[in-house]
């Protein structure tokens, strides 16, 4: 039986990217492309979501893999991963991200043509790869492909019955112990700045091996309020502390920071991460188990939305900043609204072009 609440969680998280990537331009946290202001409101919004919302997508992907491999063999699954993740990521890097980069460069004073910039990017790919510009938000598709492939041999051994997790013994307190390996894993294989392949692999595997079980999902639903309230309280404290650091002149990442302090900071961030994943899943199971034409459409379009949204955000932000100087609130609202409309329009155009829609993993 399909779990519609997982589909709904996925597209809801992806829609958060419209305010998230728009406000990133106005924050002191940093953007892929250009920096407009240091708004505390923008910082607060970003800090509320940054520790957990993309991590939830990896967990949901692990659960989805459990259901996918019920009707696919490993070869079919890998083929699906290539067509849905790897190929769209490659197409996005070549055709989508350079457009986003172009508007960021224009804002910074670039006067050349788009073609010149495109040729420059792919003539010196390592230079643009090092600062993340050439990949941008498409890191998610690449990471998800990597962890799917790495996890598959373990999954197939489990499916063959070579080992078993006693699900009847999995309790919410035991699930909370995942915070420790997540914290340790977050220090390793940060191939993209501050994004650990190991941590995302652990989240994916936790989704497949633990949270895919119906009885475990029911336990999360039963404990949804304690989990979610704890998550909200700890996130609020985290936001207040982080805002105070951002607004002060102290360098929180200085060399005087001890290894113990760094570990404790990572531990706290991972407590928020895992409580967020479990709490939001519990709430989702209770309140989001439904479908209608809108939810089904957004669920099917969630990955294409992810690929195309950043172009329209950067385009509209670039022009609106010039057209509405000093009107941040209006700039943000219009950028989010227009970029959403044009992202959906782009998907509708692309899905009607057979050769192009295949590149972006869109069904006709």
GROMACS .gro file of C-alpha atoms in nm:
model
  364
    1UNK     CA    1   0.000   0.000   0.000
    2UNK     CA    2   0.141   0.337  -0.104
    3UNK     CA    3   0.225   0.578   0.177
    4UNK     CA    4   0.088   0.907   0.048
    5UNK     CA    5   0.215   1.097   0.350
    6UNK     CA    6   0.572   1.026   0.241
    7UNK     CA    7   0.498   1.168  -0.105
    8UNK     CA    8   0.340   1.471   0.059
    9UNK     CA    9   0.636   1.523   0.288
   10UNK     CA   10   0.871   1.509  -0.010
   11UNK     CA   11   0.698   1.775  -0.217
   12UNK     CA   12   0.634   1.996   0.087
   13UNK     CA   13   1.006   1.993   0.171
   14UNK     CA   14   1.093   2.071  -0.191
   15UNK     CA   15   0.850   2.366  -0.193
   16UNK     CA   16   1.034   2.503   0.111
   17UNK     CA   17   1.325   2.558  -0.127
   18UNK     CA   18   1.145   2.853  -0.285
   19UNK     CA   19   1.159   3.069   0.031
   20UNK     CA   20   1.484   2.902   0.141
   21UNK     CA   21   1.688   2.979  -0.171
   22UNK     CA   22   1.527   3.320  -0.209
   23UNK     CA   23   1.608   3.423   0.148
   24UNK     CA   24   1.957   3.278   0.114
   25UNK     CA   25   2.035   3.574  -0.111
   26UNK     CA   26   1.946   3.810   0.175
   27UNK     CA   27   2.129   3.623   0.450
   28UNK     CA   28   2.474   3.634   0.604
   29UNK     CA   29   2.489   3.254   0.584
   30UNK     CA   30   2.595   3.256   0.219
   31UNK     CA   31   2.453   3.188  -0.124
   32UNK     CA   32   2.564   2.987  -0.423
   33UNK     CA   33   2.546   3.292  -0.644
   34UNK     CA   34   2.507   3.641  -0.501
   35UNK     CA   35   2.463   3.825  -0.175
   36UNK     CA   36   2.214   4.109  -0.132
   37UNK     CA   37   2.179   4.177   0.242
   38UNK     CA   38   2.231   4.045   0.594
   39UNK     CA   39   1.873   4.012   0.713
   40UNK     CA   40   1.815   3.858   1.057
   41UNK     CA   41   1.470   3.745   0.942
   42UNK     CA   42   1.627   3.559   0.651
   43UNK     CA   43   1.891   3.409   0.881
   44UNK     CA   44   1.627   3.293   1.130
   45UNK     CA   45   1.418   3.124   0.858
   46UNK     CA   46   1.719   2.944   0.714
   47UNK     CA   47   1.841   2.828   1.054
   48UNK     CA   48   1.498   2.679   1.131
   49UNK     CA   49   1.525   2.445   0.831
   50UNK     CA   50   1.895   2.398   0.753
   51UNK     CA   51   1.972   2.124   1.010
   52UNK     CA   52   1.702   1.879   0.901
   53UNK     CA   53   1.488   1.941   0.593
   54UNK     CA   54   1.720   1.802   0.323
   55UNK     CA   55   1.815   1.521   0.559
   56UNK     CA   56   1.448   1.424   0.575
   57UNK     CA   57   1.449   1.380   0.197
   58UNK     CA   58   1.728   1.121   0.221
   59UNK     CA   59   1.540   0.933   0.491
   60UNK     CA   60   1.221   0.934   0.285
   61UNK     CA   61   1.424   0.817  -0.016
   62UNK     CA   62   1.546   0.521   0.190
   63UNK     CA   63   1.190   0.431   0.280
   64UNK     CA   64   1.081   0.472  -0.082
   65UNK     CA   65   1.360   0.234  -0.186
   66UNK     CA   66   1.210  -0.032   0.044
   67UNK     CA   67   0.883  -0.014  -0.148
   68UNK     CA   68   1.056   0.023  -0.485
   69UNK     CA   69   1.259  -0.297  -0.441
   70UNK     CA   70   0.942  -0.490  -0.369
   71UNK     CA   71   0.851  -0.457  -0.737
   72UNK     CA   72   1.197  -0.413  -0.895
   73UNK     CA   73   1.515  -0.616  -0.899
   74UNK     CA   74   1.853  -0.453  -0.834
   75UNK     CA   75   1.925  -0.395  -1.205
   76UNK     CA   76   1.591  -0.224  -1.262
   77UNK     CA   77   1.643  -0.015  -0.950
   78UNK     CA   78   1.987   0.101  -1.065
   79UNK     CA   79   1.850   0.188  -1.408
   80UNK     CA   80   1.577   0.394  -1.241
   81UNK     CA   81   1.838   0.573  -1.026
   82UNK     CA   82   2.036   0.663  -1.337
   83UNK     CA   83   1.735   0.798  -1.528
   84UNK     CA   84   1.580   0.977  -1.231
   85UNK     CA   85   1.891   1.110  -1.055
   86UNK     CA   86   2.221   1.086  -1.242
   87UNK     CA   87   2.107   1.185  -1.591
   88UNK     CA   88   1.892   1.481  -1.469
   89UNK     CA   89   2.181   1.596  -1.249
   90UNK     CA   90   2.418   1.591  -1.546
   91UNK     CA   91   2.165   1.769  -1.768
   92UNK     CA   92   2.106   2.024  -1.496
   93UNK     CA   93   2.478   2.094  -1.455
   94UNK     CA   94   2.514   2.151  -1.829
   95UNK     CA   95   2.190   2.333  -1.909
   96UNK     CA   96   2.033   2.474  -1.592
   97UNK     CA   97   2.297   2.571  -1.339
   98UNK     CA   98   2.498   2.790  -1.582
   99UNK     CA   99   2.190   3.010  -1.628
  100UNK     CA  100   2.167   3.052  -1.250
  101UNK     CA  101   2.537   3.133  -1.236
  102UNK     CA  102   2.495   3.390  -1.514
  103UNK     CA  103   2.248   3.601  -1.316
  104UNK     CA  104   2.469   3.581  -1.009
  105UNK     CA  105   2.763   3.703  -1.216
  106UNK     CA  106   2.553   3.983  -1.368
  107UNK     CA  107   2.469   4.102  -1.018
  108UNK     CA  108   2.841   4.106  -0.936
  109UNK     CA  109   2.923   4.319  -1.239
  110UNK     CA  110   2.986   4.061  -1.512
  111UNK     CA  111   2.946   4.217  -1.858
  112UNK     CA  112   3.016   3.920  -2.086
  113UNK     CA  113   2.769   3.703  -2.270
  114UNK     CA  114   2.607   3.387  -2.139
  115UNK     CA  115   2.788   3.180  -2.400
  116UNK     CA  116   3.124   3.318  -2.286
  117UNK     CA  117   3.044   3.233  -1.927
  118UNK     CA  118   2.924   2.882  -2.019
  119UNK     CA  119   3.245   2.816  -2.212
  120UNK     CA  120   3.450   2.952  -1.922
  121UNK     CA  121   3.273   2.727  -1.671
  122UNK     CA  122   3.334   2.410  -1.868
  123UNK     CA  123   3.683   2.510  -1.976
  124UNK     CA  124   3.783   2.535  -1.608
  125UNK     CA  125   3.541   2.294  -1.436
  126UNK     CA  126   3.761   2.224  -1.132
  127UNK     CA  127   3.775   2.593  -1.045
  128UNK     CA  128   3.395   2.618  -1.041
  129UNK     CA  129   3.355   2.277  -0.878
  130UNK     CA  130   3.572   2.376  -0.582
  131UNK     CA  131   3.336   2.656  -0.475
  132UNK     CA  132   3.021   2.460  -0.553
  133UNK     CA  133   2.898   2.695  -0.825
  134UNK     CA  134   2.897   2.437  -1.103
  135UNK     CA  135   2.672   2.201  -0.905
  136UNK     CA  136   2.463   2.438  -0.695
  137UNK     CA  137   2.161   2.269  -0.535
  138UNK     CA  138   2.196   1.968  -0.766
  139UNK     CA  139   2.434   1.823  -0.505
  140UNK     CA  140   2.120   1.657  -0.367
  141UNK     CA  141   2.061   1.446  -0.679
  142UNK     CA  142   2.428   1.346  -0.698
  143UNK     CA  143   2.446   1.257  -0.328
  144UNK     CA  144   2.123   1.060  -0.348
  145UNK     CA  145   2.255   0.864  -0.645
  146UNK     CA  146   2.581   0.788  -0.461
  147UNK     CA  147   2.416   0.671  -0.139
  148UNK     CA  148   2.158   0.464  -0.333
  149UNK     CA  149   2.436   0.277  -0.514
  150UNK     CA  150   2.650   0.232  -0.201
  151UNK     CA  151   2.356   0.109   0.007
  152UNK     CA  152   2.228  -0.138  -0.253
  153UNK     CA  153   2.465  -0.433  -0.174
  154UNK     CA  154   2.370  -0.414   0.196
  155UNK     CA  155   2.003  -0.396   0.104
  156UNK     CA  156   2.022  -0.699  -0.127
  157UNK     CA  157   2.194  -0.907   0.142
  158UNK     CA  158   1.916  -0.809   0.382
  159UNK     CA  159   1.647  -0.902   0.128
  160UNK     CA  160   1.807  -1.244   0.088
  161UNK     CA  161   1.764  -1.302   0.461
  162UNK     CA  162   2.134  -1.312   0.544
  163UNK     CA  163   2.057  -1.101   0.851
  164UNK     CA  164   1.753  -0.952   1.017
  165UNK     CA  165   1.662  -0.658   1.239
  166UNK     CA  166   1.405  -0.754   1.506
  167UNK     CA  167   1.157  -0.475   1.435
  168UNK     CA  168   0.944  -0.568   1.733
  169UNK     CA  169   1.231  -0.450   1.953
  170UNK     CA  170   1.275  -0.115   1.777
  171UNK     CA  171   1.142   0.157   2.005
  172UNK     CA  172   1.150   0.535   1.981
  173UNK     CA  173   1.416   0.566   2.257
  174UNK     CA  174   1.633   0.315   2.067
  175UNK     CA  175   1.579   0.510   1.745
  176UNK     CA  176   1.709   0.821   1.919
  177UNK     CA  177   2.045   0.647   1.963
  178UNK     CA  178   2.098   0.706   1.589
  179UNK     CA  179   2.206   1.057   1.692
  180UNK     CA  180   2.551   0.922   1.784
  181UNK     CA  181   2.644   0.760   1.449
  182UNK     CA  182   2.489   1.054   1.264
  183UNK     CA  183   2.709   1.293   1.461
  184UNK     CA  184   3.025   1.091   1.403
  185UNK     CA  185   2.939   1.038   1.037
  186UNK     CA  186   2.891   1.412   0.982
  187UNK     CA  187   3.269   1.462   1.014
  188UNK     CA  188   3.354   1.233   0.721
  189UNK     CA  189   3.347   1.259   0.340
  190UNK     CA  190   3.224   1.616   0.319
  191UNK     CA  191   3.269   1.614  -0.059
  192UNK     CA  192   3.050   1.921  -0.087
  193UNK     CA  193   3.099   2.192   0.180
  194UNK     CA  194   2.932   2.092   0.508
  195UNK     CA  195   2.748   1.799   0.350
  196UNK     CA  196   2.870   1.456   0.456
  197UNK     CA  197   2.812   1.159   0.228
  198UNK     CA  198   2.848   0.931   0.532
  199UNK     CA  199   2.574   1.110   0.723
  200UNK     CA  200   2.334   1.106   0.428
  201UNK     CA  201   2.411   0.737   0.370
  202UNK     CA  202   2.322   0.665   0.734
  203UNK     CA  203   1.995   0.855   0.697
  204UNK     CA  204   1.910   0.667   0.377
  205UNK     CA  205   1.985   0.331   0.538
  206UNK     CA  206   1.791   0.423   0.852
  207UNK     CA  207   1.498   0.496   0.625
  208UNK     CA  208   1.526   0.160   0.450
  209UNK     CA  209   1.611  -0.068   0.742
  210UNK     CA  210   1.420   0.095   1.028
  211UNK     CA  211   1.162   0.356   0.934
  212UNK     CA  212   1.012   0.160   0.643
  213UNK     CA  213   0.851  -0.082   0.887
  214UNK     CA  214   0.480  -0.018   0.948
  215UNK     CA  215   0.507  -0.083   1.322
  216UNK     CA  216   0.793   0.168   1.355
  217UNK     CA  217   0.595   0.428   1.162
  218UNK     CA  218   0.302   0.371   1.396
  219UNK     CA  219   0.530   0.425   1.696
  220UNK     CA  220   0.647   0.756   1.548
  221UNK     CA  221   0.285   0.856   1.494
  222UNK     CA  222   0.202   0.764   1.853
  223UNK     CA  223   0.493   0.971   1.989
  224UNK     CA  224   0.459   1.252   1.735
  225UNK     CA  225   0.387   1.531   1.982
  226UNK     CA  226   0.674   1.465   2.226
  227UNK     CA  227   0.913   1.427   1.932
  228UNK     CA  228   0.788   1.733   1.747
  229UNK     CA  229   0.769   1.960   2.053
  230UNK     CA  230   1.122   1.859   2.156
  231UNK     CA  231   1.237   1.934   1.803
  232UNK     CA  232   1.071   2.278   1.800
  233UNK     CA  233   1.209   2.376   2.143
  234UNK     CA  234   1.566   2.269   2.061
  235UNK     CA  235   1.546   2.435   1.719
  236UNK     CA  236   1.431   2.760   1.879
  237UNK     CA  237   1.728   2.755   2.115
  238UNK     CA  238   1.959   2.674   1.825
  239UNK     CA  239   1.826   2.966   1.619
  240UNK     CA  240   1.866   3.213   1.906
  241UNK     CA  241   2.222   3.100   1.975
  242UNK     CA  242   2.317   3.099   1.607
  243UNK     CA  243   2.170   3.446   1.550
  244UNK     CA  244   2.366   3.582   1.844
  245UNK     CA  245   2.687   3.439   1.696
  246UNK     CA  246   2.609   3.578   1.351
  247UNK     CA  247   2.537   3.923   1.492
  248UNK     CA  248   2.851   3.933   1.705
  249UNK     CA  249   3.203   4.005   1.591
  250UNK     CA  250   3.333   3.678   1.741
  251UNK     CA  251   3.463   3.421   1.498
  252UNK     CA  252   3.277   3.101   1.592
  253UNK     CA  253   3.501   2.894   1.366
  254UNK     CA  254   3.834   3.021   1.496
  255UNK     CA  255   4.131   2.800   1.567
  256UNK     CA  256   4.065   2.828   1.940
  257UNK     CA  257   3.756   2.610   1.908
  258UNK     CA  258   3.842   2.280   2.075
  259UNK     CA  259   3.772   1.938   1.931
  260UNK     CA  260   3.530   1.875   2.217
  261UNK     CA  261   3.343   2.198   2.148
  262UNK     CA  262   3.320   2.112   1.779
  263UNK     CA  263   3.187   1.766   1.859
  264UNK     CA  264   2.929   1.906   2.101
  265UNK     CA  265   2.811   2.158   1.842
  266UNK     CA  266   2.776   1.879   1.587
  267UNK     CA  267   2.599   1.663   1.842
  268UNK     CA  268   2.345   1.937   1.913
  269UNK     CA  269   2.285   1.995   1.540
  270UNK     CA  270   2.232   1.620   1.491
  271UNK     CA  271   1.990   1.601   1.782
  272UNK     CA  272   1.782   1.862   1.600
  273UNK     CA  273   1.829   1.677   1.271
  274UNK     CA  274   1.708   1.341   1.397
  275UNK     CA  275   1.429   1.477   1.615
  276UNK     CA  276   1.317   1.677   1.312
  277UNK     CA  277   1.315   1.369   1.090
  278UNK     CA  278   1.129   1.154   1.342
  279UNK     CA  279   0.893   1.428   1.461
  280UNK     CA  280   0.798   1.549   1.115
  281UNK     CA  281   0.749   1.191   0.997
  282UNK     CA  282   0.522   1.120   1.293
  283UNK     CA  283   0.318   1.433   1.226
  284UNK     CA  284   0.310   1.356   0.855
  285UNK     CA  285   0.180   1.005   0.909
  286UNK     CA  286  -0.103   1.138   1.122
  287UNK     CA  287  -0.202   1.445   0.920
  288UNK     CA  288  -0.077   1.398   0.562
  289UNK     CA  289  -0.202   1.051   0.465
  290UNK     CA  290  -0.427   1.170   0.181
  291UNK     CA  291  -0.422   1.236  -0.191
  292UNK     CA  292  -0.593   1.465  -0.438
  293UNK     CA  293  -0.509   1.586  -0.791
  294UNK     CA  294  -0.285   1.865  -0.656
  295UNK     CA  295  -0.084   1.643  -0.423
  296UNK     CA  296  -0.045   1.377  -0.691
  297UNK     CA  297   0.078   1.636  -0.940
  298UNK     CA  298   0.326   1.793  -0.697
  299UNK     CA  299   0.450   1.450  -0.595
  300UNK     CA  300   0.519   1.355  -0.958
  301UNK     CA  301   0.680   1.693  -1.027
  302UNK     CA  302   0.889   1.719  -0.711
  303UNK     CA  303   1.228   1.633  -0.863
  304UNK     CA  304   1.178   1.848  -1.175
  305UNK     CA  305   1.074   2.134  -0.944
  306UNK     CA  306   1.398   2.081  -0.757
  307UNK     CA  307   1.602   2.100  -1.078
  308UNK     CA  308   1.443   2.408  -1.235
  309UNK     CA  309   1.347   2.629  -0.940
  310UNK     CA  310   1.687   2.787  -0.885
  311UNK     CA  311   1.704   2.939  -1.235
  312UNK     CA  312   1.382   3.130  -1.190
  313UNK     CA  313   1.466   3.238  -0.837
  314UNK     CA  314   1.793   3.391  -0.953
  315UNK     CA  315   1.642   3.547  -1.263
  316UNK     CA  316   1.356   3.717  -1.082
  317UNK     CA  317   1.569   3.814  -0.783
  318UNK     CA  318   1.822   3.981  -1.014
  319UNK     CA  319   1.560   4.194  -1.189
  320UNK     CA  320   1.337   4.266  -0.889
  321UNK     CA  321   1.631   4.386  -0.679
  322UNK     CA  322   1.694   4.648  -0.949
  323UNK     CA  323   1.330   4.734  -1.009
  324UNK     CA  324   1.225   4.754  -0.640
  325UNK     CA  325   1.530   4.888  -0.454
  326UNK     CA  326   1.505   4.884  -0.077
  327UNK     CA  327   1.180   4.682  -0.079
  328UNK     CA  328   1.308   4.349   0.047
  329UNK     CA  329   0.974   4.205   0.155
  330UNK     CA  330   0.814   4.272  -0.183
  331UNK     CA  331   1.122   4.143  -0.366
  332UNK     CA  332   1.110   3.817  -0.169
  333UNK     CA  333   0.735   3.762  -0.210
  334UNK     CA  334   0.738   3.831  -0.584
  335UNK     CA  335   1.052   3.622  -0.640
  336UNK     CA  336   0.898   3.323  -0.463
  337UNK     CA  337   0.561   3.353  -0.636
  338UNK     CA  338   0.691   3.417  -0.987
  339UNK     CA  339   0.964   3.153  -0.964
  340UNK     CA  340   0.709   2.891  -0.857
  341UNK     CA  341   0.473   2.976  -1.145
  342UNK     CA  342   0.751   2.976  -1.403
  343UNK     CA  343   0.903   2.655  -1.265
  344UNK     CA  344   0.572   2.474  -1.312
  345UNK     CA  345   0.537   2.630  -1.658
  346UNK     CA  346   0.887   2.508  -1.748
  347UNK     CA  347   0.801   2.155  -1.641
  348UNK     CA  348   0.482   2.162  -1.849
  349UNK     CA  349   0.677   2.275  -2.155
  350UNK     CA  350   0.961   2.027  -2.108
  351UNK     CA  351   0.730   1.731  -2.049
  352UNK     CA  352   0.586   1.784  -2.397
  353UNK     CA  353   0.926   1.753  -2.565
  354UNK     CA  354   1.015   1.385  -2.568
  355UNK     CA  355   1.393   1.408  -2.603
  356UNK     CA  356   1.430   1.686  -2.348
  357UNK     CA  357   1.195   1.544  -2.086
  358UNK     CA  358   1.397   1.221  -2.082
  359UNK     CA  359   1.708   1.420  -1.987
  360UNK     CA  360   1.531   1.561  -1.683
  361UNK     CA  361   1.354   1.243  -1.575
  362UNK     CA  362   1.008   1.381  -1.654
  363UNK     CA  363   0.729   1.151  -1.768
  364UNK     CA  364   0.507   1.258  -2.055
   0.00000   0.00000   0.00000
